CSV table of C-alpha atoms in Angstrom, one decimal:
chain,number,residue,atom,x,y,z
A,1,MET,CA,39.5,-19.7,-22.2
A,2,ASN,CA,38.2,-17.8,-25.2
A,3,GLN,CA,36.4,-20.0,-27.2
A,4,LEU,CA,36.1,-20.8,-31.5
A,5,PHE,CA,34.1,-17.8,-33.0
A,6,PRO,CA,31.0,-19.3,-34.5
A,7,GLU,CA,29.8,-21.5,-37.7
A,8,ILE,CA,30.2,-18.6,-40.2
A,9,SER,CA,29.5,-19.1,-44.6
A,10,PRO,CA,31.3,-17.1,-47.2
A,11,TYR,CA,29.6,-14.4,-48.9
A,12,ALA,CA,32.2,-14.9,-52.0
A,13,SER,CA,34.0,-17.8,-52.8
A,14,GLU,CA,35.3,-18.2,-56.4
A,15,HIS,CA,38.6,-20.3,-57.9
A,16,LEU,CA,41.1,-17.5,-60.1
A,17,PRO,CA,43.5,-18.6,-62.4
A,18,VAL,CA,47.0,-18.4,-61.4
A,19,GLY,CA,49.4,-19.9,-64.2
A,20,ASP,CA,50.6,-23.0,-64.7
A,21,GLY,CA,47.3,-24.8,-65.0
A,22,HIS,CA,46.3,-23.7,-61.6
A,23,GLU,CA,42.9,-22.1,-59.9
A,24,ILE,CA,43.6,-21.1,-56.4
A,25,TYR,CA,40.1,-21.5,-54.5
A,26,LEU,CA,39.2,-18.3,-52.7
A,27,GLU,CA,36.7,-17.3,-50.0
A,28,GLN,CA,35.6,-14.7,-47.7
A,29,CYS,CA,33.6,-14.2,-45.0
A,30,GLY,CA,32.8,-11.7,-42.5
A,31,ASN,CA,32.7,-8.3,-43.0
A,32,PRO,CA,33.2,-7.3,-45.7
A,33,LYS,CA,34.4,-4.1,-45.1
A,34,GLY,CA,36.3,-5.5,-41.9
A,35,GLN,CA,40.1,-5.6,-41.4
A,36,PRO,CA,41.8,-8.4,-44.6
A,37,VAL,CA,43.1,-10.7,-42.9
A,38,VAL,CA,44.8,-13.5,-45.2
A,39,PHE,CA,44.6,-17.4,-43.4
A,40,ILE,CA,47.7,-19.6,-44.6
A,41,HIS,CA,47.2,-23.7,-43.8
A,42,GLY,CA,49.3,-25.5,-42.6
A,43,GLY,CA,51.2,-29.0,-44.9
A,44,PRO,CA,52.0,-28.0,-47.2
A,45,GLY,CA,48.1,-29.6,-48.7
A,46,ALA,CA,45.7,-29.7,-45.4
A,47,GLY,CA,43.7,-27.4,-47.0
A,48,ALA,CA,41.7,-25.3,-45.9
A,49,SER,CA,38.5,-25.7,-42.9
A,50,THR,CA,35.3,-24.1,-41.8
A,51,THR,CA,36.9,-24.1,-38.4
A,52,ASP,CA,39.3,-22.1,-39.9
A,53,ARG,CA,37.4,-19.3,-40.3
A,54,ARG,CA,36.6,-18.8,-36.8
A,55,PHE,CA,40.0,-18.0,-35.1
A,56,PHE,CA,38.4,-13.7,-36.4
A,57,ASP,CA,36.0,-11.7,-35.3
A,58,PRO,CA,33.9,-11.8,-37.7
A,59,GLU,CA,32.0,-8.3,-37.0
A,60,GLN,CA,34.6,-6.9,-37.6
A,61,TYR,CA,37.3,-9.2,-40.1
A,62,ARG,CA,37.6,-9.5,-44.1
A,63,ILE,CA,38.1,-13.4,-43.4
A,64,ILE,CA,40.1,-14.8,-46.6
A,65,LEU,CA,40.8,-17.9,-46.9
A,66,LEU,CA,42.6,-20.4,-49.5
A,67,ASP,CA,43.4,-24.2,-50.7
A,68,GLN,CA,47.2,-24.0,-51.8
A,69,ARG,CA,48.2,-25.5,-55.4
A,70,GLY,CA,47.2,-29.0,-55.6
A,71,CYS,CA,44.7,-29.5,-52.6
A,72,GLY,CA,41.7,-28.8,-50.7
A,73,ARG,CA,39.7,-27.2,-53.8
A,74,SER,CA,42.0,-26.0,-55.3
A,75,LYS,CA,42.1,-27.1,-59.2
A,76,PRO,CA,44.2,-29.8,-60.2
A,77,PHE,CA,43.5,-31.8,-57.6
A,78,GLY,CA,47.2,-33.5,-56.0
A,79,SER,CA,48.8,-31.5,-58.4
A,80,LEU,CA,52.4,-31.2,-57.6
A,81,VAL,CA,53.2,-29.4,-61.0
A,82,SER,CA,55.0,-26.1,-60.5
A,83,ASN,CA,54.0,-26.1,-56.9
A,84,ASP,CA,56.9,-25.1,-54.6
A,85,THR,CA,57.7,-22.5,-52.1
A,86,LYS,CA,58.0,-19.5,-54.4
A,87,HIS,CA,55.3,-20.0,-56.9
A,88,LEU,CA,52.7,-20.6,-53.4
A,89,VAL,CA,54.4,-16.3,-52.6
A,90,ALA,CA,53.0,-15.6,-55.4
A,91,ASP,CA,50.3,-16.3,-55.1
A,92,LEU,CA,48.9,-15.2,-52.4
A,93,GLU,CA,50.5,-11.5,-53.8
A,94,GLN,CA,48.3,-12.4,-56.8
A,95,ILE,CA,45.4,-13.1,-54.7
A,96,ARG,CA,45.8,-9.6,-52.7
A,97,LYS,CA,45.9,-7.6,-56.1
A,98,HIS,CA,43.2,-9.6,-56.9
A,99,LEU,CA,41.3,-8.3,-53.5
A,100,ALA,CA,42.5,-4.9,-54.2
A,101,ILE,CA,43.8,-5.0,-50.9
A,102,GLU,CA,46.4,-2.3,-50.1
A,103,SER,CA,47.6,-4.5,-47.0
A,104,TRP,CA,47.0,-7.4,-44.6
A,105,HIS,CA,47.1,-9.5,-41.4
A,106,VAL,CA,48.4,-12.3,-42.3
A,107,PHE,CA,47.9,-16.1,-40.1
A,108,GLY,CA,49.6,-19.1,-40.6
A,109,GLY,CA,50.2,-22.0,-38.5
A,110,SER,CA,52.6,-25.0,-39.2
A,111,TRP,CA,54.0,-24.7,-42.7
A,112,GLY,CA,51.7,-22.0,-43.0
A,113,SER,CA,53.8,-20.1,-40.6
A,114,THR,CA,56.8,-21.5,-43.1
A,115,LEU,CA,54.6,-19.8,-45.6
A,116,SER,CA,53.4,-16.2,-43.6
A,117,LEU,CA,57.1,-15.9,-43.0
A,118,VAL,CA,58.6,-16.6,-46.9
A,119,TYR,CA,55.8,-14.0,-47.8
A,120,ALA,CA,56.5,-11.2,-45.4
A,121,GLN,CA,60.2,-11.4,-45.8
A,122,THR,CA,59.0,-11.2,-49.7
A,123,HIS,CA,56.8,-8.1,-49.7
A,124,PRO,CA,56.6,-6.8,-46.3
A,125,GLU,CA,55.1,-3.4,-47.6
A,126,SER,CA,51.8,-5.5,-48.2
A,127,VAL,CA,51.5,-7.4,-44.1
A,128,LYS,CA,49.7,-5.2,-40.8
A,129,SER,CA,51.0,-8.1,-38.7
A,130,LEU,CA,51.9,-11.5,-38.4
A,131,VAL,CA,49.8,-14.4,-36.2
A,132,LEU,CA,52.2,-17.7,-36.2
A,133,ARG,CA,51.4,-20.9,-34.8
A,134,GLY,CA,53.9,-23.6,-34.6
A,135,ILE,CA,56.6,-22.2,-36.2
A,136,PHE,CA,58.0,-24.6,-38.8
A,137,LEU,CA,61.9,-22.8,-40.1
A,138,ALA,CA,62.3,-25.3,-42.7
A,139,ARG,CA,66.0,-25.6,-41.8
A,140,GLU,CA,67.9,-28.9,-42.5
A,141,GLU,CA,67.2,-30.4,-38.9
A,142,ASP,CA,63.5,-29.1,-39.1
A,143,ASN,CA,62.6,-31.1,-42.4
A,144,GLN,CA,64.5,-34.7,-40.9
A,145,TRP,CA,63.0,-34.3,-37.4
A,146,THR,CA,59.7,-36.2,-38.1
A,147,PHE,CA,60.1,-38.6,-41.6
A,148,ASP,CA,64.4,-39.3,-41.2
A,149,HIS,CA,64.7,-40.6,-38.2
A,150,GLY,CA,64.5,-38.0,-36.5
A,151,GLY,CA,63.4,-37.0,-32.3
A,152,GLY,CA,59.4,-37.7,-33.1
A,153,THR,CA,60.2,-41.3,-33.7
A,154,ARG,CA,61.8,-41.5,-29.9
A,155,ILE,CA,58.5,-40.1,-28.6
A,156,PHE,CA,56.3,-41.8,-30.4
A,157,ALA,CA,58.0,-45.3,-30.9
A,158,ASP,CA,54.8,-46.7,-31.5
A,159,TYR,CA,52.8,-45.0,-33.4
A,160,TRP,CA,56.3,-44.5,-35.9
A,161,GLN,CA,56.6,-48.4,-35.4
A,162,GLU,CA,52.7,-48.3,-36.9
A,163,TYR,CA,54.0,-46.1,-40.2
A,164,LEU,CA,56.7,-48.4,-41.1
A,165,ASP,CA,54.4,-51.9,-40.7
A,166,ALA,CA,52.8,-49.7,-44.3
A,167,LEU,CA,55.7,-49.2,-45.8
A,168,PRO,CA,56.9,-52.7,-48.6
A,169,LYS,CA,59.3,-55.0,-47.5
A,170,GLY,CA,62.3,-54.0,-48.5
A,171,THR,CA,62.5,-50.2,-48.7
A,172,LYS,CA,65.0,-48.0,-47.3
A,173,LYS,CA,62.2,-47.6,-44.1
A,174,GLY,CA,61.8,-43.8,-42.7
A,175,ASN,CA,63.4,-42.5,-45.9
A,176,ILE,CA,61.6,-39.3,-47.2
A,177,ALA,CA,63.2,-39.1,-50.1
A,178,HIS,CA,62.2,-43.3,-50.7
A,179,ALA,CA,58.1,-42.3,-49.2
A,180,TYR,CA,57.9,-39.8,-51.7
A,181,GLU,CA,58.9,-42.0,-55.2
A,182,LEU,CA,56.5,-44.7,-53.8
A,183,MET,CA,53.7,-42.0,-54.0
A,184,ILE,CA,54.4,-40.3,-57.1
A,185,GLY,CA,54.9,-44.0,-58.3
A,186,GLU,CA,52.8,-46.1,-60.5
A,187,ASP,CA,51.5,-48.3,-58.2
A,188,LYS,CA,48.3,-45.6,-56.8
A,189,ASP,CA,47.0,-48.4,-54.5
A,190,LEU,CA,50.6,-48.6,-52.6
A,191,ALA,CA,50.8,-44.6,-53.4
A,192,HIS,CA,47.8,-44.3,-51.2
A,193,GLN,CA,48.4,-46.4,-48.6
A,194,VAL,CA,51.8,-45.2,-47.8
A,195,ALA,CA,50.2,-41.3,-48.1
A,196,LYS,CA,47.3,-42.7,-45.6
A,197,ALA,CA,50.5,-43.7,-43.4
A,198,TRP,CA,52.1,-40.9,-43.4
A,199,ALA,CA,49.7,-38.4,-42.7
A,200,ARG,CA,48.0,-40.8,-39.2
A,201,TRP,CA,51.0,-40.9,-38.0
A,202,GLU,CA,51.5,-36.8,-38.0
A,203,ILE,CA,48.6,-36.1,-37.2
A,204,SER,CA,48.9,-38.7,-34.3
A,205,CYS,CA,51.5,-37.0,-32.6
A,206,CYS,CA,49.4,-33.4,-33.6
A,207,THR,CA,47.8,-32.8,-30.1
A,208,LEU,CA,49.1,-33.6,-26.1
A,209,VAL,CA,46.3,-35.9,-25.6
A,210,PRO,CA,45.0,-37.7,-28.2
A,211,ASN,CA,42.0,-36.5,-30.5
A,212,GLU,CA,40.1,-39.3,-32.2
A,213,GLU,CA,37.8,-37.1,-33.8
A,214,PHE,CA,41.0,-35.0,-34.7
A,215,LEU,CA,42.8,-37.9,-36.3
A,216,ASN,CA,39.9,-39.4,-38.5
A,217,GLU,CA,38.8,-36.0,-39.7
A,218,SER,CA,42.6,-35.2,-40.5
A,219,THR,CA,43.0,-38.2,-42.3
A,220,SER,CA,40.2,-39.4,-44.7
A,221,ASP,CA,41.3,-40.7,-47.8
A,222,GLU,CA,41.3,-36.8,-50.1
A,223,LYS,CA,43.3,-34.9,-47.5
A,224,CYS,CA,45.8,-38.2,-46.9
A,225,TRP,CA,46.0,-37.9,-50.2
A,226,THR,CA,47.2,-34.1,-50.6
A,227,LEU,CA,48.8,-33.6,-46.9
A,228,ALA,CA,51.7,-36.6,-47.6
A,229,ARG,CA,52.3,-35.9,-51.1
A,230,HIS,CA,52.6,-32.4,-50.9
A,231,GLU,CA,55.0,-32.5,-47.8
A,232,ALA,CA,56.8,-35.1,-49.0
A,233,HIS,CA,57.5,-32.7,-52.2
A,234,PHE,CA,58.7,-30.4,-50.4
A,235,LEU,CA,60.1,-31.9,-47.3
A,236,HIS,CA,61.9,-34.2,-50.0
A,237,ASN,CA,62.9,-30.4,-51.6
A,238,ARG,CA,64.3,-28.7,-48.8
A,239,CYS,CA,61.3,-27.1,-48.9
A,240,PHE,CA,62.9,-24.9,-51.6
A,241,LEU,CA,64.6,-22.8,-49.9
A,242,GLU,CA,68.1,-21.6,-49.0
A,243,ASP,CA,69.7,-23.2,-46.0
A,244,ASN,CA,68.3,-21.0,-42.8
A,245,GLN,CA,66.8,-18.6,-45.1
A,246,ILE,CA,63.8,-17.3,-42.8
A,247,LEU,CA,66.1,-16.7,-39.9
A,248,ASN,CA,68.4,-15.5,-42.0
A,249,ASN,CA,66.1,-12.9,-43.4
A,250,CYS,CA,63.6,-11.5,-40.7
A,251,HIS,CA,66.1,-8.4,-40.4
A,252,LEU,CA,63.6,-7.5,-43.6
A,253,ILE,CA,60.6,-7.9,-41.1
A,254,ALA,CA,62.1,-6.9,-37.9
A,255,ASP,CA,59.3,-4.2,-37.6
A,256,ILE,CA,56.1,-6.0,-38.2
A,257,PRO,CA,54.7,-6.9,-34.8
A,258,THR,CA,54.4,-10.8,-34.8
A,259,THR,CA,52.5,-12.7,-32.1
A,260,ILE,CA,54.2,-16.4,-32.2
A,261,VAL,CA,52.5,-18.8,-30.4
A,262,HIS,CA,53.7,-22.2,-29.4
A,263,GLY,CA,52.6,-25.5,-27.7
A,264,ARG,CA,55.8,-26.0,-24.7
A,265,TYR,CA,54.7,-29.8,-25.8
A,266,ASP,CA,55.0,-29.2,-29.8
A,267,ILE,CA,56.4,-32.6,-31.3
A,268,VAL,CA,56.0,-32.1,-34.5
A,269,CYS,CA,57.9,-28.4,-34.8
A,270,PRO,CA,59.5,-28.4,-31.2
A,271,PHE,CA,59.3,-25.9,-30.0
A,272,ASP,CA,63.1,-24.1,-30.3
A,273,ASN,CA,61.7,-23.1,-34.0
A,274,GLY,CA,59.4,-20.8,-31.6
A,275,TRP,CA,62.2,-19.0,-29.4
A,276,LEU,CA,64.7,-19.2,-32.0
A,277,LEU,CA,62.2,-17.0,-34.5
A,278,HIS,CA,61.3,-15.0,-31.3
A,279,LYS,CA,65.1,-14.3,-30.5
A,280,ALA,CA,65.6,-13.4,-34.9
A,281,LEU,CA,62.4,-11.1,-34.2
A,282,PRO,CA,63.2,-9.1,-31.1
A,283,LYS,CA,60.0,-6.9,-31.0
A,284,SER,CA,58.0,-10.0,-31.2
A,285,LYS,CA,56.3,-11.2,-28.9
A,286,LEU,CA,56.5,-15.1,-27.7
A,287,VAL,CA,53.1,-16.8,-26.1
A,288,ILE,CA,53.9,-20.5,-25.0
A,289,SER,CA,50.5,-22.7,-24.8
A,290,LYS,CA,51.7,-25.3,-21.8
A,291,THR,CA,49.7,-27.2,-21.7
A,292,ALA,CA,49.5,-28.3,-26.1
A,293,GLY,CA,51.2,-29.7,-28.6
A,294,HIS,CA,50.8,-28.4,-32.1
A,295,ALA,CA,47.4,-28.2,-32.6
A,296,SER,CA,45.6,-25.0,-32.9
A,297,ILE,CA,42.2,-26.8,-31.6
A,298,GLU,CA,44.2,-27.2,-28.6
A,299,PRO,CA,41.9,-25.5,-26.0
A,300,GLU,CA,45.0,-23.1,-25.1
A,301,THR,CA,46.1,-22.4,-28.2
A,302,THR,CA,42.5,-21.9,-29.4
A,303,HIS,CA,42.1,-19.1,-26.4
A,304,HIS,CA,46.3,-17.5,-27.7
A,305,LEU,CA,45.3,-17.2,-31.4
A,306,ILE,CA,41.8,-15.5,-30.5
A,307,ASP,CA,43.4,-13.3,-28.5
A,308,ALA,CA,46.0,-12.2,-30.7
A,309,THR,CA,43.7,-11.4,-33.4
A,310,ASN,CA,42.1,-9.4,-31.2
A,311,ALA,CA,45.0,-7.8,-30.2
A,312,MET,CA,45.4,-7.3,-34.9
A,313,LEU,CA,42.6,-5.0,-35.0
A,314,ALA,CA,44.4,-2.3,-32.8
A,315,LEU,CA,46.9,-2.4,-35.9
A,316,SER,CA,44.6,-0.1,-38.1
A,317,ASN,CA,45.5,2.7,-39.8
């Protein structure tokens, strides 16, 4: 079973101005002369972590990580201004050019898979390969699945009730729009309360086997604030995408080598997301983690992802 590569530190980091008052935190790890790969984190709003560096052989890869607009170490923290899918795609391309990279491998999980796919469909010439985990297609049924009385609420009814109990009386409970209004409202204490409950509900559903350490690490007050508010912002606006945009545009990336890793028991982004993407990309490789849910840190999923990044090394040209 593959294990994460050893912990590493960045050899370079910076804040890159990308316009609209935003500065993107950007770091590089591994081998400066290695194959360039960009890690696109999930959420939206989760930010990159030190663990995310460890899916790639540091002797072979030039590993590029960033925090998307308004989250993690990017500035201004928590900002939702000019924060949408089109801007995030433009930021990635600006980063590629800033680093003087002709084309790079792209690795993304969950929302990161969404953004990776939209980026690749917008700039296919910039993408050498795709490794995607826990696919989120951002269709209307996907947007509703977790937070608008979707199927996940029936499977984890107890966790869902904990989320509902955190909302104020009189709230139209289980409705993305109302939660979003609360989290961007004037009552900051209430906004933080809702954000914490939102994040704990989602992260509690991420692993097949309950993982308290992962839950606590992923739901600190600072991480909850951007994870929940950014997610509500994007979901409320249908991820700023046209209906079924990703599947409808798969012909644009049909020849990009693509590996899809998806947990059989993924409750956050159900398996049909990965299955439908694979059908729309017949040349792709679909790898099913048969003992996993949504999280990248589940052992079988970690194993498959490292297999995939090792295989990417053969795609140099």
